[in-house]
Amino acid sequence: MTFKSRGVVDKVWLGWFILQIIVTPLIDGLPFYPKWLYATPDSPLYFLQRIHELYVTTYRDLIVTEWHSPVPVRPWVRLCTYIEMAFQLPTSLYAVLRLRKGRGTSGGDELLLLVYAFNVFFSTLLCAHDVYHWDEKLYTMAEKHFIVGGIYGSWMLIPFAMFVDMYLRLYGRVSTSDIAKKTK
């Protein structure tokens, strides 16, 4: 199995995955913790509740508040969050273990990260699309642009760049393999 390293690019991806490992369980994972762990000031993870409250009061992001709605208006949010916990978080952990060694990626790693990048991009795209359908009486277009560009934009841009990188790596492997077969 051959490994490809892209030095600086792999370090960027490593930084991204470390960020994902921090954000996913601490911010997006809040609804998965038992309430006694975070809901009251004497709870051990109360700081997570405070971060959540600060985010919600600052940005009024309806997608983040969806979990606390008794009847979900956006049931797809929960599905995307389950996928984030079951697929994106373990993939991020694996990627950190793989990339921290600095030895590059295998074809299997690149395929996994291609799927991961598409998943993160697409789920974030769903969120960005939803923002533009929020009630015009409650959110100005400027607020919507800020939420999409300032909050969701980087979570689409970075996975998109990763998708292109992994695609090109895989394409290079397949092309090399095809050339080797033709010359035999």
PDB file of C-alpha atoms in Angstrom:
ATOM      1  CA  MET A   1       0.000   0.000   0.000  1.00  0.00           C
ATOM      2  CA  THR A   2       1.482   3.327  -1.002  1.00  0.00           C
ATOM      3  CA  PHE A   3       1.041   6.444   1.037  1.00  0.00           C
ATOM      4  CA  LYS A   4       0.907   9.984  -0.281  1.00  0.00           C
ATOM      5  CA  SER A   5       1.887  12.953   1.818  1.00  0.00           C
ATOM      6  CA  ARG A   6       1.063  16.494   0.896  1.00  0.00           C
ATOM      7  CA  GLY A   7       3.023  18.021   3.797  1.00  0.00           C
ATOM      8  CA  VAL A   8       1.420  21.399   4.463  1.00  0.00           C
ATOM      9  CA  VAL A   9      -1.995  20.338   3.155  1.00  0.00           C
ATOM     10  CA  ASP A  10      -2.009  17.303   5.451  1.00  0.00           C
ATOM     11  CA  LYS A  11      -1.175  19.611   8.374  1.00  0.00           C
ATOM     12  CA  VAL A  12      -4.128  21.843   7.460  1.00  0.00           C
ATOM     13  CA  TRP A  13      -6.385  18.781   7.435  1.00  0.00           C
ATOM     14  CA  LEU A  14      -4.905  17.670  10.774  1.00  0.00           C
ATOM     15  CA  GLY A  15      -5.765  21.077  12.268  1.00  0.00           C
ATOM     16  CA  TRP A  16      -9.280  20.848  10.843  1.00  0.00           C
ATOM     17  CA  PHE A  17      -9.847  17.395  12.336  1.00  0.00           C
ATOM     18  CA  ILE A  18      -8.544  18.503  15.744  1.00  0.00           C
ATOM     19  CA  LEU A  19     -11.006  21.414  15.631  1.00  0.00           C
ATOM     20  CA  GLN A  20     -13.789  19.003  14.647  1.00  0.00           C
ATOM     21  CA  ILE A  21     -12.928  16.749  17.618  1.00  0.00           C
ATOM     22  CA  ILE A  22     -13.239  19.731  19.957  1.00  0.00           C
ATOM     23  CA  VAL A  23     -16.409  21.257  18.492  1.00  0.00           C
ATOM     24  CA  THR A  24     -18.393  18.065  17.914  1.00  0.00           C
ATOM     25  CA  PRO A  25     -18.555  16.615  21.441  1.00  0.00           C
ATOM     26  CA  LEU A  26     -18.421  19.944  23.273  1.00  0.00           C
ATOM     27  CA  ILE A  27     -20.861  22.037  21.235  1.00  0.00           C
ATOM     28  CA  ASP A  28     -22.890  19.908  18.841  1.00  0.00           C
ATOM     29  CA  GLY A  29     -22.931  16.928  21.196  1.00  0.00           C
ATOM     30  CA  LEU A  30     -24.664  18.775  24.049  1.00  0.00           C
ATOM     31  CA  PRO A  31     -28.093  17.179  23.411  1.00  0.00           C
ATOM     32  CA  PHE A  32     -26.537  13.719  23.791  1.00  0.00           C
ATOM     33  CA  TYR A  33     -25.358  14.304  27.360  1.00  0.00           C
ATOM     34  CA  PRO A  34     -27.694  13.631  30.287  1.00  0.00           C
ATOM     35  CA  LYS A  35     -29.123  16.942  31.502  1.00  0.00           C
ATOM     36  CA  TRP A  36     -27.703  16.468  35.005  1.00  0.00           C
ATOM     37  CA  LEU A  37     -24.228  16.839  33.471  1.00  0.00           C
ATOM     38  CA  TYR A  38     -24.804  20.352  32.089  1.00  0.00           C
ATOM     39  CA  ALA A  39     -28.197  21.891  32.920  1.00  0.00           C
ATOM     40  CA  THR A  40     -27.616  23.541  36.304  1.00  0.00           C
ATOM     41  CA  PRO A  41     -24.827  25.817  37.584  1.00  0.00           C
ATOM     42  CA  ASP A  42     -23.488  23.081  39.872  1.00  0.00           C
ATOM     43  CA  SER A  43     -23.290  20.547  37.004  1.00  0.00           C
ATOM     44  CA  PRO A  44     -19.772  19.457  35.972  1.00  0.00           C
ATOM     45  CA  LEU A  45     -20.271  20.456  32.310  1.00  0.00           C
ATOM     46  CA  TYR A  46     -22.311  23.594  32.955  1.00  0.00           C
ATOM     47  CA  PHE A  47     -19.798  25.603  30.920  1.00  0.00           C
ATOM     48  CA  LEU A  48     -21.159  23.802  27.833  1.00  0.00           C
ATOM     49  CA  GLN A  49     -24.640  25.085  28.609  1.00  0.00           C
ATOM     50  CA  ARG A  50     -23.229  28.604  28.987  1.00  0.00           C
ATOM     51  CA  ILE A  51     -21.435  28.365  25.609  1.00  0.00           C
ATOM     52  CA  HIS A  52     -24.653  27.103  24.038  1.00  0.00           C
ATOM     53  CA  GLU A  53     -26.692  29.938  25.586  1.00  0.00           C
ATOM     54  CA  LEU A  54     -24.139  32.534  24.472  1.00  0.00           C
ATOM     55  CA  TYR A  55     -24.221  31.217  20.907  1.00  0.00           C
ATOM     56  CA  VAL A  56     -28.031  31.101  20.797  1.00  0.00           C
ATOM     57  CA  THR A  57     -28.504  34.594  22.259  1.00  0.00           C
ATOM     58  CA  THR A  58     -25.785  36.065  20.033  1.00  0.00           C
ATOM     59  CA  TYR A  59     -26.761  34.510  16.698  1.00  0.00           C
ATOM     60  CA  ARG A  60     -30.342  33.296  17.288  1.00  0.00           C
ATOM     61  CA  ASP A  61     -29.490  30.245  15.174  1.00  0.00           C
ATOM     62  CA  LEU A  62     -32.723  28.266  14.816  1.00  0.00           C
ATOM     63  CA  ILE A  63     -30.858  25.136  13.767  1.00  0.00           C
ATOM     64  CA  VAL A  64     -28.944  24.982  17.055  1.00  0.00           C
ATOM     65  CA  THR A  65     -32.128  25.489  19.081  1.00  0.00           C
ATOM     66  CA  GLU A  66     -33.939  22.729  17.162  1.00  0.00           C
ATOM     67  CA  TRP A  67     -32.960  20.033  19.683  1.00  0.00           C
ATOM     68  CA  HIS A  68     -34.814  21.817  22.457  1.00  0.00           C
ATOM     69  CA  SER A  69     -38.033  22.081  20.488  1.00  0.00           C
ATOM     70  CA  PRO A  70     -40.692  19.634  21.753  1.00  0.00           C
ATOM     71  CA  VAL A  71     -41.915  19.119  18.194  1.00  0.00           C
ATOM     72  CA  PRO A  72     -39.057  19.466  15.713  1.00  0.00           C
ATOM     73  CA  VAL A  73     -39.723  21.859  12.858  1.00  0.00           C
ATOM     74  CA  ARG A  74     -36.571  20.641  11.120  1.00  0.00           C
ATOM     75  CA  PRO A  75     -36.364  16.876  11.741  1.00  0.00           C
ATOM     76  CA  TRP A  76     -33.416  16.635   9.335  1.00  0.00           C
ATOM     77  CA  VAL A  77     -31.297  18.525  11.900  1.00  0.00           C
ATOM     78  CA  ARG A  78     -31.453  15.592  14.273  1.00  0.00           C
ATOM     79  CA  LEU A  79     -30.578  13.163  11.504  1.00  0.00           C
ATOM     80  CA  CYS A  80     -27.567  15.273  10.514  1.00  0.00           C
ATOM     81  CA  THR A  81     -26.468  15.457  14.158  1.00  0.00           C
ATOM     82  CA  TYR A  82     -26.741  11.677  14.559  1.00  0.00           C
ATOM     83  CA  ILE A  83     -24.582  11.285  11.444  1.00  0.00           C
ATOM     84  CA  GLU A  84     -22.140  13.831  12.849  1.00  0.00           C
ATOM     85  CA  MET A  85     -21.772  11.801  16.055  1.00  0.00           C
ATOM     86  CA  ALA A  86     -21.768   8.347  14.436  1.00  0.00           C
ATOM     87  CA  PHE A  87     -19.646   9.047  11.336  1.00  0.00           C
ATOM     88  CA  GLN A  88     -17.947  12.450  11.355  1.00  0.00           C
ATOM     89  CA  LEU A  89     -16.563  12.283  14.908  1.00  0.00           C
ATOM     90  CA  PRO A  90     -15.060   8.766  14.589  1.00  0.00           C
ATOM     91  CA  THR A  91     -13.661   9.660  11.165  1.00  0.00           C
ATOM     92  CA  SER A  92     -12.079  12.792  12.640  1.00  0.00           C
ATOM     93  CA  LEU A  93     -10.482  10.737  15.408  1.00  0.00           C
ATOM     94  CA  TYR A  94      -9.141   8.255  12.860  1.00  0.00           C
ATOM     95  CA  ALA A  95      -7.828  11.056  10.631  1.00  0.00           C
ATOM     96  CA  VAL A  96      -5.965  12.688  13.528  1.00  0.00           C
ATOM     97  CA  LEU A  97      -4.338   9.378  14.427  1.00  0.00           C
ATOM     98  CA  ARG A  98      -3.389   8.856  10.783  1.00  0.00           C
ATOM     99  CA  LEU A  99      -2.237  12.377   9.871  1.00  0.00           C
ATOM    100  CA  ARG A 100      -0.308  13.150  13.056  1.00  0.00           C
ATOM    101  CA  LYS A 101       2.342  10.623  12.051  1.00  0.00           C
ATOM    102  CA  GLY A 102       3.157  12.682   8.964  1.00  0.00           C
ATOM    103  CA  ARG A 103       3.391   9.623   6.727  1.00  0.00           C
ATOM    104  CA  GLY A 104       0.589  10.599   4.389  1.00  0.00           C
ATOM    105  CA  THR A 105      -2.579   8.816   3.412  1.00  0.00           C
ATOM    106  CA  SER A 106      -3.413   5.528   1.756  1.00  0.00           C
ATOM    107  CA  GLY A 107      -6.015   5.105  -0.967  1.00  0.00           C
ATOM    108  CA  GLY A 108      -8.464   3.819   1.643  1.00  0.00           C
ATOM    109  CA  ASP A 109      -7.835   6.859   3.843  1.00  0.00           C
ATOM    110  CA  GLU A 110      -8.416   9.155   0.895  1.00  0.00           C
ATOM    111  CA  LEU A 111     -11.682   7.448  -0.005  1.00  0.00           C
ATOM    112  CA  LEU A 112     -12.898   7.717   3.599  1.00  0.00           C
ATOM    113  CA  LEU A 113     -11.931  11.395   3.777  1.00  0.00           C
ATOM    114  CA  LEU A 114     -13.592  12.055   0.410  1.00  0.00           C
ATOM    115  CA  VAL A 115     -16.874  10.660   1.777  1.00  0.00           C
ATOM    116  CA  TYR A 116     -16.360  12.548   5.051  1.00  0.00           C
ATOM    117  CA  ALA A 117     -15.732  15.848   3.227  1.00  0.00           C
ATOM    118  CA  PHE A 118     -18.830  15.401   1.073  1.00  0.00           C
ATOM    119  CA  ASN A 119     -20.920  14.577   4.144  1.00  0.00           C
ATOM    120  CA  VAL A 120     -19.751  17.629   6.111  1.00  0.00           C
ATOM    121  CA  PHE A 121     -20.159  19.918   3.100  1.00  0.00           C
ATOM    122  CA  PHE A 122     -23.636  18.645   2.267  1.00  0.00           C
ATOM    123  CA  SER A 123     -24.984  18.704   5.840  1.00  0.00           C
ATOM    124  CA  THR A 124     -23.663  22.248   6.282  1.00  0.00           C
ATOM    125  CA  LEU A 125     -25.152  23.230   2.924  1.00  0.00           C
ATOM    126  CA  LEU A 126     -28.543  22.032   4.228  1.00  0.00           C
ATOM    127  CA  CYS A 127     -28.135  24.328   7.226  1.00  0.00           C
ATOM    128  CA  ALA A 128     -27.107  27.302   5.080  1.00  0.00           C
ATOM    129  CA  HIS A 129     -30.042  26.712   2.739  1.00  0.00           C
ATOM    130  CA  ASP A 130     -32.425  26.564   5.689  1.00  0.00           C
ATOM    131  CA  VAL A 131     -31.206  29.921   7.018  1.00  0.00           C
ATOM    132  CA  TYR A 132     -32.453  31.689   3.896  1.00  0.00           C
ATOM    133  CA  HIS A 133     -35.950  30.351   4.579  1.00  0.00           C
ATOM    134  CA  TRP A 134     -36.210  31.772   8.091  1.00  0.00           C
ATOM    135  CA  ASP A 135     -39.018  34.249   8.746  1.00  0.00           C
ATOM    136  CA  GLU A 136     -38.203  37.621   7.181  1.00  0.00           C
ATOM    137  CA  LYS A 137     -39.962  39.359  10.092  1.00  0.00           C
ATOM    138  CA  LEU A 138     -37.479  37.867  12.582  1.00  0.00           C
ATOM    139  CA  TYR A 139     -34.247  37.881  10.571  1.00  0.00           C
ATOM    140  CA  THR A 140     -33.030  40.544   8.187  1.00  0.00           C
ATOM    141  CA  MET A 141     -31.253  39.473   5.023  1.00  0.00           C
ATOM    142  CA  ALA A 142     -28.042  40.952   6.498  1.00  0.00           C
ATOM    143  CA  GLU A 143     -28.396  38.677   9.556  1.00  0.00           C
ATOM    144  CA  LYS A 144     -28.987  35.692   7.303  1.00  0.00           C
ATOM    145  CA  HIS A 145     -25.927  36.552   5.204  1.00  0.00           C
ATOM    146  CA  PHE A 146     -23.835  36.833   8.367  1.00  0.00           C
ATOM    147  CA  ILE A 147     -24.994  33.466   9.709  1.00  0.00           C
ATOM    148  CA  VAL A 148     -24.376  31.744   6.388  1.00  0.00           C
ATOM    149  CA  GLY A 149     -21.096  33.481   5.580  1.00  0.00           C
ATOM    150  CA  GLY A 150     -19.697  33.925   9.051  1.00  0.00           C
ATOM    151  CA  ILE A 151     -20.769  30.699  10.686  1.00  0.00           C
ATOM    152  CA  TYR A 152     -21.607  28.089   8.070  1.00  0.00           C
ATOM    153  CA  GLY A 153     -19.338  29.327   5.279  1.00  0.00           C
ATOM    154  CA  SER A 154     -16.055  27.948   6.622  1.00  0.00           C
ATOM    155  CA  TRP A 155     -17.761  24.643   7.467  1.00  0.00           C
ATOM    156  CA  MET A 156     -18.604  24.370   3.756  1.00  0.00           C
ATOM    157  CA  LEU A 157     -15.429  25.840   2.260  1.00  0.00           C
ATOM    158  CA  ILE A 158     -12.904  23.694   4.129  1.00  0.00           C
ATOM    159  CA  PRO A 159     -14.673  20.361   3.475  1.00  0.00           C
ATOM    160  CA  PHE A 160     -15.128  21.380  -0.172  1.00  0.00           C
ATOM    161  CA  ALA A 161     -11.371  21.970  -0.472  1.00  0.00           C
ATOM    162  CA  MET A 162     -10.750  18.633   1.266  1.00  0.00           C
ATOM    163  CA  PHE A 163     -13.115  16.896  -1.149  1.00  0.00           C
ATOM    164  CA  VAL A 164     -11.211  18.314  -4.131  1.00  0.00           C
ATOM    165  CA  ASP A 165      -7.857  17.344  -2.588  1.00  0.00           C
ATOM    166  CA  MET A 166      -8.944  13.768  -1.840  1.00  0.00           C
ATOM    167  CA  TYR A 167     -10.537  13.442  -5.272  1.00  0.00           C
ATOM    168  CA  LEU A 168      -7.310  14.537  -6.953  1.00  0.00           C
ATOM    169  CA  ARG A 169      -5.267  12.148  -4.810  1.00  0.00           C
ATOM    170  CA  LEU A 170      -7.548   9.247  -5.687  1.00  0.00           C
ATOM    171  CA  TYR A 171      -7.638  10.246  -9.338  1.00  0.00           C
ATOM    172  CA  GLY A 172      -3.842  10.266  -9.355  1.00  0.00           C
ATOM    173  CA  ARG A 173      -3.788   6.756  -7.898  1.00  0.00           C
ATOM    174  CA  VAL A 174      -6.301   5.419 -10.411  1.00  0.00           C
ATOM    175  CA  SER A 175      -4.533   7.108 -13.341  1.00  0.00           C
ATOM    176  CA  THR A 176      -1.172   5.711 -12.256  1.00  0.00           C
ATOM    177  CA  SER A 177      -2.707   2.264 -11.882  1.00  0.00           C
ATOM    178  CA  ASP A 178      -4.290   2.480 -15.346  1.00  0.00           C
ATOM    179  CA  ILE A 179      -1.001   3.573 -16.936  1.00  0.00           C
ATOM    180  CA  ALA A 180       0.858   0.735 -15.210  1.00  0.00           C
ATOM    181  CA  LYS A 181      -1.680  -1.794 -16.526  1.00  0.00           C
ATOM    182  CA  LYS A 182      -1.399  -0.454 -20.086  1.00  0.00           C
ATOM    183  CA  THR A 183       2.405  -0.654 -20.113  1.00  0.00           C
ATOM    184  CA  LYS A 184       2.479  -4.314 -19.025  1.00  0.00           C
TER     185      LYS A 184
END
